[in-house]
């Protein structure tokens, strides 16, 4: 797999200076064809710290949205100087994601209840989150059908990101929130991410022709 993120900011390795880095990450050992086969796919792809929730919950069908999650984690690592979600195992990885992004909900992520690991282990102590929602009805104690976790998820994930990326503008926080959406279908694609206003803010990205070259 090859993930290309252009124009990442120059924030000289602190949280206000990464935008003059053009970044290309290559993991050819796990490369897949552009049009994957129809048969079930293995969820054991993407290095653990950059693996999205749908793979951690063992989906057998996924798209390039897994790379957008990984790109968000990699940009975050450049800004922070450390991994955003440094899990020690798959369940610990999921727990670290939830600590920052809040727990997922069936309302925010339709199809969550059908993912193999969620289906098999929901309600057990092995899964690091629990959703108090009847899949076929409203959330517990909420006649409108929205669980507490669903109502708070969008507010919480941006609040936690603000605490982590203290120097980022609202546009930067929005970019991370969209790359780190639980629902893969809602994640910003590469083209949409490149249109983020964050890349237009000062300091502006350096043109590739002016980047240093290493022989």
PDB file of C-alpha atoms in Angstrom:
ATOM      1  CA  UNK A   1       0.000   0.000   0.000  1.00  0.00           C
ATOM      2  CA  UNK A   2       1.231   3.494  -0.796  1.00  0.00           C
ATOM      3  CA  UNK A   3      -0.192   6.505   1.015  1.00  0.00           C
ATOM      4  CA  UNK A   4       0.723   9.901  -0.311  1.00  0.00           C
ATOM      5  CA  UNK A   5      -0.047  13.056   1.622  1.00  0.00           C
ATOM      6  CA  UNK A   6       1.094  16.212  -0.081  1.00  0.00           C
ATOM      7  CA  UNK A   7       1.723  19.556   1.525  1.00  0.00           C
ATOM      8  CA  UNK A   8       1.885  18.600   5.174  1.00  0.00           C
ATOM      9  CA  UNK A   9       2.894  21.933   6.992  1.00  0.00           C
ATOM     10  CA  UNK A  10       6.264  23.234   8.271  1.00  0.00           C
ATOM     11  CA  UNK A  11       5.853  23.275  11.828  1.00  0.00           C
ATOM     12  CA  UNK A  12       9.509  22.602  12.608  1.00  0.00           C
ATOM     13  CA  UNK A  13       8.604  19.522  14.487  1.00  0.00           C
ATOM     14  CA  UNK A  14       6.523  21.386  17.013  1.00  0.00           C
ATOM     15  CA  UNK A  15       2.837  21.797  16.871  1.00  0.00           C
ATOM     16  CA  UNK A  16       2.935  25.058  14.979  1.00  0.00           C
ATOM     17  CA  UNK A  17       5.464  24.175  12.286  1.00  0.00           C
ATOM     18  CA  UNK A  18       4.865  21.017  10.034  1.00  0.00           C
ATOM     19  CA  UNK A  19       3.556  22.360   6.775  1.00  0.00           C
ATOM     20  CA  UNK A  20       6.580  22.329   4.530  1.00  0.00           C
ATOM     21  CA  UNK A  21       6.960  18.602   4.489  1.00  0.00           C
ATOM     22  CA  UNK A  22       5.856  16.591   1.501  1.00  0.00           C
ATOM     23  CA  UNK A  23       5.350  13.101   2.846  1.00  0.00           C
ATOM     24  CA  UNK A  24       5.192   9.708   1.206  1.00  0.00           C
ATOM     25  CA  UNK A  25       4.754   6.533   3.231  1.00  0.00           C
ATOM     26  CA  UNK A  26       5.281   3.173   1.609  1.00  0.00           C
ATOM     27  CA  UNK A  27       4.440  -0.228   3.051  1.00  0.00           C
ATOM     28  CA  UNK A  28       4.881  -2.465   0.045  1.00  0.00           C
ATOM     29  CA  UNK A  29       4.961  -5.623   2.148  1.00  0.00           C
ATOM     30  CA  UNK A  30       1.218  -5.257   2.704  1.00  0.00           C
ATOM     31  CA  UNK A  31       0.327  -3.895  -0.748  1.00  0.00           C
ATOM     32  CA  UNK A  32      -3.027  -4.844  -2.265  1.00  0.00           C
ATOM     33  CA  UNK A  33      -4.322  -4.461  -5.815  1.00  0.00           C
ATOM     34  CA  UNK A  34      -6.246  -1.256  -6.524  1.00  0.00           C
ATOM     35  CA  UNK A  35      -9.377  -3.351  -7.070  1.00  0.00           C
ATOM     36  CA  UNK A  36      -9.327  -5.996  -4.309  1.00  0.00           C
ATOM     37  CA  UNK A  37     -10.937  -9.373  -4.969  1.00  0.00           C
ATOM     38  CA  UNK A  38     -14.521 -10.005  -3.954  1.00  0.00           C
ATOM     39  CA  UNK A  39     -13.675 -12.752  -1.455  1.00  0.00           C
ATOM     40  CA  UNK A  40     -13.252 -11.836   2.233  1.00  0.00           C
ATOM     41  CA  UNK A  41     -10.128  -9.788   2.972  1.00  0.00           C
ATOM     42  CA  UNK A  42      -7.869 -10.234   5.972  1.00  0.00           C
ATOM     43  CA  UNK A  43      -8.158  -7.514   8.631  1.00  0.00           C
ATOM     44  CA  UNK A  44      -4.518  -8.123   9.621  1.00  0.00           C
ATOM     45  CA  UNK A  45      -3.167  -5.255   7.539  1.00  0.00           C
ATOM     46  CA  UNK A  46      -1.736  -1.823   8.401  1.00  0.00           C
ATOM     47  CA  UNK A  47       0.803  -1.475  11.218  1.00  0.00           C
ATOM     48  CA  UNK A  48      -0.989  -1.599  14.565  1.00  0.00           C
ATOM     49  CA  UNK A  49      -0.586   2.067  15.619  1.00  0.00           C
ATOM     50  CA  UNK A  50      -2.131   3.211  12.315  1.00  0.00           C
ATOM     51  CA  UNK A  51      -4.842   0.557  12.035  1.00  0.00           C
ATOM     52  CA  UNK A  52      -8.421   1.890  11.894  1.00  0.00           C
ATOM     53  CA  UNK A  53     -11.274   0.658  14.110  1.00  0.00           C
ATOM     54  CA  UNK A  54     -12.999  -1.362  11.383  1.00  0.00           C
ATOM     55  CA  UNK A  55      -9.868  -3.523  10.990  1.00  0.00           C
ATOM     56  CA  UNK A  56      -9.468  -3.851  14.757  1.00  0.00           C
ATOM     57  CA  UNK A  57     -13.062  -5.118  14.842  1.00  0.00           C
ATOM     58  CA  UNK A  58     -12.128  -7.623  12.114  1.00  0.00           C
ATOM     59  CA  UNK A  59     -14.090  -6.446   9.124  1.00  0.00           C
ATOM     60  CA  UNK A  60     -13.586  -8.593   6.031  1.00  0.00           C
ATOM     61  CA  UNK A  61     -14.478  -5.811   3.626  1.00  0.00           C
ATOM     62  CA  UNK A  62     -12.772  -2.432   3.543  1.00  0.00           C
ATOM     63  CA  UNK A  63     -11.737   0.397   1.242  1.00  0.00           C
ATOM     64  CA  UNK A  64      -8.967   2.958   0.851  1.00  0.00           C
ATOM     65  CA  UNK A  65     -10.530   4.697   3.867  1.00  0.00           C
ATOM     66  CA  UNK A  66      -8.190   2.545   5.968  1.00  0.00           C
ATOM     67  CA  UNK A  67      -5.318   4.520   4.434  1.00  0.00           C
ATOM     68  CA  UNK A  68      -6.963   7.836   5.277  1.00  0.00           C
ATOM     69  CA  UNK A  69      -7.088   6.852   8.950  1.00  0.00           C
ATOM     70  CA  UNK A  70      -3.406   5.841   8.755  1.00  0.00           C
ATOM     71  CA  UNK A  71      -2.536   9.160   7.096  1.00  0.00           C
ATOM     72  CA  UNK A  72      -4.276  11.059   9.909  1.00  0.00           C
ATOM     73  CA  UNK A  73      -2.276   9.094  12.501  1.00  0.00           C
ATOM     74  CA  UNK A  74       0.982   9.720  10.625  1.00  0.00           C
ATOM     75  CA  UNK A  75       0.421  13.485  10.304  1.00  0.00           C
ATOM     76  CA  UNK A  76      -0.487  13.592  14.003  1.00  0.00           C
ATOM     77  CA  UNK A  77       2.775  11.808  14.818  1.00  0.00           C
ATOM     78  CA  UNK A  78       4.781  14.416  12.878  1.00  0.00           C
ATOM     79  CA  UNK A  79       3.063  17.194  14.787  1.00  0.00           C
ATOM     80  CA  UNK A  80       3.358  15.593  18.216  1.00  0.00           C
ATOM     81  CA  UNK A  81       6.741  13.933  17.882  1.00  0.00           C
ATOM     82  CA  UNK A  82       5.162  10.714  19.175  1.00  0.00           C
ATOM     83  CA  UNK A  83       2.506   8.219  18.019  1.00  0.00           C
ATOM     84  CA  UNK A  84      -1.092   9.297  18.600  1.00  0.00           C
ATOM     85  CA  UNK A  85      -2.375   5.790  19.434  1.00  0.00           C
ATOM     86  CA  UNK A  86       0.596   3.619  20.592  1.00  0.00           C
ATOM     87  CA  UNK A  87      -1.303   0.439  21.426  1.00  0.00           C
ATOM     88  CA  UNK A  88       0.382  -2.691  22.794  1.00  0.00           C
ATOM     89  CA  UNK A  89      -2.132  -5.061  21.240  1.00  0.00           C
ATOM     90  CA  UNK A  90      -5.339  -4.882  19.236  1.00  0.00           C
ATOM     91  CA  UNK A  91      -7.712  -4.336  22.162  1.00  0.00           C
ATOM     92  CA  UNK A  92      -5.315  -1.853  23.768  1.00  0.00           C
ATOM     93  CA  UNK A  93      -5.122  -0.070  20.413  1.00  0.00           C
ATOM     94  CA  UNK A  94      -8.907   0.203  20.316  1.00  0.00           C
ATOM     95  CA  UNK A  95      -8.945   1.421  23.923  1.00  0.00           C
ATOM     96  CA  UNK A  96      -6.425   4.173  23.137  1.00  0.00           C
ATOM     97  CA  UNK A  97      -8.497   5.317  20.154  1.00  0.00           C
ATOM     98  CA  UNK A  98     -11.632   5.434  22.315  1.00  0.00           C
ATOM     99  CA  UNK A  99      -9.838   7.405  25.029  1.00  0.00           C
ATOM    100  CA  UNK A 100      -9.211  10.208  22.533  1.00  0.00           C
ATOM    101  CA  UNK A 101     -12.158   9.913  20.135  1.00  0.00           C
ATOM    102  CA  UNK A 102     -14.843   8.716  22.549  1.00  0.00           C
ATOM    103  CA  UNK A 103     -16.748   5.432  22.099  1.00  0.00           C
ATOM    104  CA  UNK A 104     -18.339   4.663  18.720  1.00  0.00           C
ATOM    105  CA  UNK A 105     -22.098   4.399  18.393  1.00  0.00           C
ATOM    106  CA  UNK A 106     -24.454   2.576  16.078  1.00  0.00           C
ATOM    107  CA  UNK A 107     -26.078   5.895  15.159  1.00  0.00           C
ATOM    108  CA  UNK A 108     -22.763   7.474  14.123  1.00  0.00           C
ATOM    109  CA  UNK A 109     -21.445   4.307  12.502  1.00  0.00           C
ATOM    110  CA  UNK A 110     -24.173   2.240  10.798  1.00  0.00           C
ATOM    111  CA  UNK A 111     -22.969  -1.322  10.365  1.00  0.00           C
ATOM    112  CA  UNK A 112     -20.861  -1.287  13.533  1.00  0.00           C
ATOM    113  CA  UNK A 113     -23.107  -3.962  15.022  1.00  0.00           C
ATOM    114  CA  UNK A 114     -22.332  -6.298  12.089  1.00  0.00           C
ATOM    115  CA  UNK A 115     -18.541  -6.260  12.482  1.00  0.00           C
ATOM    116  CA  UNK A 116     -17.356  -9.727  13.576  1.00  0.00           C
ATOM    117  CA  UNK A 117     -15.532  -8.796  16.781  1.00  0.00           C
ATOM    118  CA  UNK A 118     -18.263  -6.401  17.901  1.00  0.00           C
ATOM    119  CA  UNK A 119     -20.926  -9.014  17.206  1.00  0.00           C
ATOM    120  CA  UNK A 120     -19.033 -11.755  19.043  1.00  0.00           C
ATOM    121  CA  UNK A 121     -17.740  -9.821  22.038  1.00  0.00           C
ATOM    122  CA  UNK A 122     -20.068  -6.848  22.636  1.00  0.00           C
ATOM    123  CA  UNK A 123     -21.045  -6.799  26.279  1.00  0.00           C
ATOM    124  CA  UNK A 124     -18.020  -8.825  27.372  1.00  0.00           C
ATOM    125  CA  UNK A 125     -15.076  -7.454  29.307  1.00  0.00           C
ATOM    126  CA  UNK A 126     -12.811  -8.228  26.328  1.00  0.00           C
ATOM    127  CA  UNK A 127     -14.161  -5.302  24.285  1.00  0.00           C
ATOM    128  CA  UNK A 128     -13.033  -1.885  25.624  1.00  0.00           C
ATOM    129  CA  UNK A 129     -16.404  -0.196  25.083  1.00  0.00           C
ATOM    130  CA  UNK A 130     -20.080  -0.926  25.521  1.00  0.00           C
ATOM    131  CA  UNK A 131     -23.014   0.645  23.714  1.00  0.00           C
ATOM    132  CA  UNK A 132     -26.265   0.842  25.717  1.00  0.00           C
ATOM    133  CA  UNK A 133     -28.390   0.726  22.576  1.00  0.00           C
ATOM    134  CA  UNK A 134     -30.931  -1.762  21.311  1.00  0.00           C
ATOM    135  CA  UNK A 135     -29.805  -2.349  17.720  1.00  0.00           C
ATOM    136  CA  UNK A 136     -33.442  -2.535  16.622  1.00  0.00           C
ATOM    137  CA  UNK A 137     -34.691   0.397  18.665  1.00  0.00           C
ATOM    138  CA  UNK A 138     -33.889   3.504  20.668  1.00  0.00           C
ATOM    139  CA  UNK A 139     -31.026   3.961  23.051  1.00  0.00           C
ATOM    140  CA  UNK A 140     -31.626   3.124  26.658  1.00  0.00           C
ATOM    141  CA  UNK A 141     -33.615   5.882  28.298  1.00  0.00           C
ATOM    142  CA  UNK A 142     -33.722   7.955  25.104  1.00  0.00           C
ATOM    143  CA  UNK A 143     -37.050   7.951  23.231  1.00  0.00           C
ATOM    144  CA  UNK A 144     -35.411   9.744  20.320  1.00  0.00           C
ATOM    145  CA  UNK A 145     -33.148   6.816  19.579  1.00  0.00           C
ATOM    146  CA  UNK A 146     -29.853   8.604  20.232  1.00  0.00           C
ATOM    147  CA  UNK A 147     -27.552   7.132  22.829  1.00  0.00           C
ATOM    148  CA  UNK A 148     -25.550   9.321  25.179  1.00  0.00           C
ATOM    149  CA  UNK A 149     -22.412   8.128  23.396  1.00  0.00           C
ATOM    150  CA  UNK A 150     -23.847   9.128  20.001  1.00  0.00           C
ATOM    151  CA  UNK A 151     -24.865  12.621  21.159  1.00  0.00           C
ATOM    152  CA  UNK A 152     -21.472  13.303  22.687  1.00  0.00           C
ATOM    153  CA  UNK A 153     -19.167  11.646  20.168  1.00  0.00           C
ATOM    154  CA  UNK A 154     -18.818  14.561  17.751  1.00  0.00           C
ATOM    155  CA  UNK A 155     -18.344  17.065  20.585  1.00  0.00           C
ATOM    156  CA  UNK A 156     -15.936  14.890  22.529  1.00  0.00           C
ATOM    157  CA  UNK A 157     -13.592  13.920  19.721  1.00  0.00           C
ATOM    158  CA  UNK A 158     -12.920  17.548  18.792  1.00  0.00           C
ATOM    159  CA  UNK A 159     -12.584  18.525  22.445  1.00  0.00           C
ATOM    160  CA  UNK A 160      -9.962  15.839  23.065  1.00  0.00           C
ATOM    161  CA  UNK A 161      -8.131  16.766  19.859  1.00  0.00           C
ATOM    162  CA  UNK A 162      -8.037  20.401  21.010  1.00  0.00           C
ATOM    163  CA  UNK A 163      -6.402  19.267  24.247  1.00  0.00           C
ATOM    164  CA  UNK A 164      -3.792  17.285  22.307  1.00  0.00           C
ATOM    165  CA  UNK A 165      -3.119  19.737  19.450  1.00  0.00           C
ATOM    166  CA  UNK A 166      -3.108  22.976  21.390  1.00  0.00           C
ATOM    167  CA  UNK A 167      -1.605  25.048  18.556  1.00  0.00           C
ATOM    168  CA  UNK A 168      -3.885  23.825  15.776  1.00  0.00           C
ATOM    169  CA  UNK A 169      -6.530  26.066  14.245  1.00  0.00           C
ATOM    170  CA  UNK A 170     -10.179  25.049  13.884  1.00  0.00           C
ATOM    171  CA  UNK A 171      -9.420  23.977  10.301  1.00  0.00           C
ATOM    172  CA  UNK A 172      -6.614  21.704  11.511  1.00  0.00           C
ATOM    173  CA  UNK A 173      -8.841  20.117  14.141  1.00  0.00           C
ATOM    174  CA  UNK A 174     -11.537  19.586  11.507  1.00  0.00           C
ATOM    175  CA  UNK A 175      -9.028  17.815   9.236  1.00  0.00           C
ATOM    176  CA  UNK A 176      -8.030  15.383  11.980  1.00  0.00           C
ATOM    177  CA  UNK A 177     -11.627  14.827  13.061  1.00  0.00           C
ATOM    178  CA  UNK A 178     -12.590  13.951   9.466  1.00  0.00           C
ATOM    179  CA  UNK A 179      -9.609  11.671   8.845  1.00  0.00           C
ATOM    180  CA  UNK A 180     -10.286   9.900  12.150  1.00  0.00           C
ATOM    181  CA  UNK A 181     -14.017   9.329  11.668  1.00  0.00           C
ATOM    182  CA  UNK A 182     -15.156   5.963  12.991  1.00  0.00           C
ATOM    183  CA  UNK A 183     -17.440   5.385   9.999  1.00  0.00           C
ATOM    184  CA  UNK A 184     -15.124   4.743   7.017  1.00  0.00           C
ATOM    185  CA  UNK A 185     -17.710   6.122   4.581  1.00  0.00           C
ATOM    186  CA  UNK A 186     -17.561   9.521   6.329  1.00  0.00           C
ATOM    187  CA  UNK A 187     -13.764   9.872   6.317  1.00  0.00           C
ATOM    188  CA  UNK A 188     -12.375  12.523   4.042  1.00  0.00           C
ATOM    189  CA  UNK A 189     -10.656  11.096   0.976  1.00  0.00           C
ATOM    190  CA  UNK A 190      -7.212  12.347  -0.087  1.00  0.00           C
ATOM    191  CA  UNK A 191      -8.612  14.859  -2.558  1.00  0.00           C
ATOM    192  CA  UNK A 192     -11.010  16.321  -0.002  1.00  0.00           C
ATOM    193  CA  UNK A 193      -8.287  16.438   2.637  1.00  0.00           C
ATOM    194  CA  UNK A 194      -6.015  18.428   0.323  1.00  0.00           C
ATOM    195  CA  UNK A 195      -8.756  21.063   0.101  1.00  0.00           C
ATOM    196  CA  UNK A 196      -8.663  21.625   3.868  1.00  0.00           C
ATOM    197  CA  UNK A 197      -8.234  25.279   4.806  1.00  0.00           C
ATOM    198  CA  UNK A 198      -5.444  24.187   7.141  1.00  0.00           C
ATOM    199  CA  UNK A 199      -3.121  23.784   4.146  1.00  0.00           C
ATOM    200  CA  UNK A 200      -3.816  27.400   3.173  1.00  0.00           C
ATOM    201  CA  UNK A 201      -2.926  28.824   6.571  1.00  0.00           C
ATOM    202  CA  UNK A 202       0.485  30.210   7.498  1.00  0.00           C
ATOM    203  CA  UNK A 203       3.081  28.778   7.234  1.00  0.00           C
ATOM    204  CA  UNK A 204       2.187  27.809   3.651  1.00  0.00           C
ATOM    205  CA  UNK A 205       3.432  24.527   2.182  1.00  0.00           C
ATOM    206  CA  UNK A 206       6.790  24.658   0.424  1.00  0.00           C
ATOM    207  CA  UNK A 207       6.803  23.694  -3.252  1.00  0.00           C
ATOM    208  CA  UNK A 208       8.442  20.256  -3.793  1.00  0.00           C
ATOM    209  CA  UNK A 209      11.114  21.858  -6.056  1.00  0.00           C
ATOM    210  CA  UNK A 210      12.398  23.843  -3.058  1.00  0.00           C
ATOM    211  CA  UNK A 211      12.502  20.930  -0.650  1.00  0.00           C
ATOM    212  CA  UNK A 212      15.960  19.664   0.445  1.00  0.00           C
ATOM    213  CA  UNK A 213      17.251  16.598  -1.379  1.00  0.00           C
ATOM    214  CA  UNK A 214      19.182  13.752   0.219  1.00  0.00           C
ATOM    215  CA  UNK A 215      21.364  11.553  -1.932  1.00  0.00           C
TER     216      UNK A 215
END
